[in-house]
mmCIF file of C-alpha atoms in Angstrom:
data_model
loop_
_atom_site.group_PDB
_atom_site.id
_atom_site.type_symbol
_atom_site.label_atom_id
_atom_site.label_comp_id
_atom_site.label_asym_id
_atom_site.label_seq_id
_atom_site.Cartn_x
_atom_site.Cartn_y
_atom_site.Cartn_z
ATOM 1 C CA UNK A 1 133.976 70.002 142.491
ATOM 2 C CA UNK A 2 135.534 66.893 142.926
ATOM 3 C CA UNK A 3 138.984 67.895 141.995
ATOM 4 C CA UNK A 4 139.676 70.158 145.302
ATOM 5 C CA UNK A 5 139.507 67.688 147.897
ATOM 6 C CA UNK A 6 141.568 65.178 145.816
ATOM 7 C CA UNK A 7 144.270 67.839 144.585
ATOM 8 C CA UNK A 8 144.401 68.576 148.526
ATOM 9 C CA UNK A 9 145.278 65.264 148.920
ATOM 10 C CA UNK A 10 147.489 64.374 146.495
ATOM 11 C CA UNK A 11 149.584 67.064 147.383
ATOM 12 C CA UNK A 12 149.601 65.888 150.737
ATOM 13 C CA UNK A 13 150.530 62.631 150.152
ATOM 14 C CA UNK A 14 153.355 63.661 147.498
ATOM 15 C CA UNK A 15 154.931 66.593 149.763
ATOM 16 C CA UNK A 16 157.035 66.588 153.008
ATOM 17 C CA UNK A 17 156.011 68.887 155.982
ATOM 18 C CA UNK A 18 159.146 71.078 154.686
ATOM 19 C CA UNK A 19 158.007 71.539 151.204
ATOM 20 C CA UNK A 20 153.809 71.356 151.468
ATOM 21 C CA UNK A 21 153.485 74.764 151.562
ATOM 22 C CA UNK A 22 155.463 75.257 148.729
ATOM 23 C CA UNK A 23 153.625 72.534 146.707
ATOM 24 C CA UNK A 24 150.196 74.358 147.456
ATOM 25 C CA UNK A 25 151.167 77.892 146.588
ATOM 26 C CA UNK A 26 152.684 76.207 143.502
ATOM 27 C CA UNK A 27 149.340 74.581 142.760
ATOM 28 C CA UNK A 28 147.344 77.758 143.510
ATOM 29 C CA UNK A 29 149.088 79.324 141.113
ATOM 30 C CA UNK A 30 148.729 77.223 138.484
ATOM 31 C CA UNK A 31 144.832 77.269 138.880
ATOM 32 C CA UNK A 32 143.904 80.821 139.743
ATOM 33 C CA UNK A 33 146.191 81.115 136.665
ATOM 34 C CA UNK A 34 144.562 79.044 134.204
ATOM 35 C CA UNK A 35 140.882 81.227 135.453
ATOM 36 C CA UNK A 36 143.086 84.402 134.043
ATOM 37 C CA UNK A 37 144.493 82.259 130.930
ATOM 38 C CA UNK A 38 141.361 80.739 130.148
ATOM 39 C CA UNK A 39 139.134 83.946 130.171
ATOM 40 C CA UNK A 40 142.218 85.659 127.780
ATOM 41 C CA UNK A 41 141.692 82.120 125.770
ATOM 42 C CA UNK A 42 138.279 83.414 125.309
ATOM 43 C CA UNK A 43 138.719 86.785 124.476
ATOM 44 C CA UNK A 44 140.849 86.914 121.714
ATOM 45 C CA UNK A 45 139.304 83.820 120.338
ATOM 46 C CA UNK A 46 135.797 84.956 120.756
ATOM 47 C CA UNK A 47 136.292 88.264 119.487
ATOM 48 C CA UNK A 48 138.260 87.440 116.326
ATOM 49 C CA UNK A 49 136.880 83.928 115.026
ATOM 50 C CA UNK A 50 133.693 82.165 115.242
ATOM 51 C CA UNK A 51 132.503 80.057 118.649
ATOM 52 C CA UNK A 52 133.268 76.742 116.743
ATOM 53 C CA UNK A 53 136.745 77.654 117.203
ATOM 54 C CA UNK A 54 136.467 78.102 120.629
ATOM 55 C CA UNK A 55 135.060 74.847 121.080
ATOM 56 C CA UNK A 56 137.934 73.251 119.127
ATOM 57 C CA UNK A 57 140.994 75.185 121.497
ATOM 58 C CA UNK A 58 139.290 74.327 124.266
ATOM 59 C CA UNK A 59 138.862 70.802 123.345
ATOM 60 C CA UNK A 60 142.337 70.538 122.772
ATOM 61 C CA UNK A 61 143.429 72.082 125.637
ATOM 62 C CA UNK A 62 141.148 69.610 127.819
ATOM 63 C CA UNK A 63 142.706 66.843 126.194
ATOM 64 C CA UNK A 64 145.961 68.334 126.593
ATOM 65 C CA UNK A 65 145.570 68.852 129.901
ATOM 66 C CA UNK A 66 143.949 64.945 130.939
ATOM 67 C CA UNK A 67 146.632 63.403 128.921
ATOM 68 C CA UNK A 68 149.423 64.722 131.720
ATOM 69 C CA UNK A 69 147.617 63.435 134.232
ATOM 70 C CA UNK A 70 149.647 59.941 132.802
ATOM 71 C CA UNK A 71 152.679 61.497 133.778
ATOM 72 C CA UNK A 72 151.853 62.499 137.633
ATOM 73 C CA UNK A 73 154.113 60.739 140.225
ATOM 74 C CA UNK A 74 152.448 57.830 142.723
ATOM 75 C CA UNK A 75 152.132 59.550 146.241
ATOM 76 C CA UNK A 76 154.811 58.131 148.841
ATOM 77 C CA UNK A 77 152.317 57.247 151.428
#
């Protein structure tokens, strides 16, 4: 989607050549993690309560989730 080219970037801008690489395994992390986190999410959710549930963490974690996007720093460049 649209959030890989502009994560790309915005890591770009906001990193030194010193520190990218570090900035991009950092952010790797973080999202290959949250495909493992979100499918555990799931799981135990699905398999103990109903879907509506689901629907609700979710939700929350979406919102969660936008709301720090307040909080990320103006690129340099």
């Amino acid at each position: 989607g649209v959030s890989q080219p502009a994560s790309g970037t915005y890591i770009s801008d906001c990193a030194i050549e010193e520190n990218k690489g570090f900035y991009f395994a950092f952010f790797w992390a973080f999202y290959m993690g949250s495909q493992v986190f979100g499918n555990l999410i799931a799981a135990l959710v699905l398999g103990n309560l109903d879907q509506r549930y689901y629907v609700i963490v979710m939700t929350g974690l979406t919102v969660l989730g936008s709301f720090f996007f307040f909080f990320l720093k103006k690129p340099l460049v």
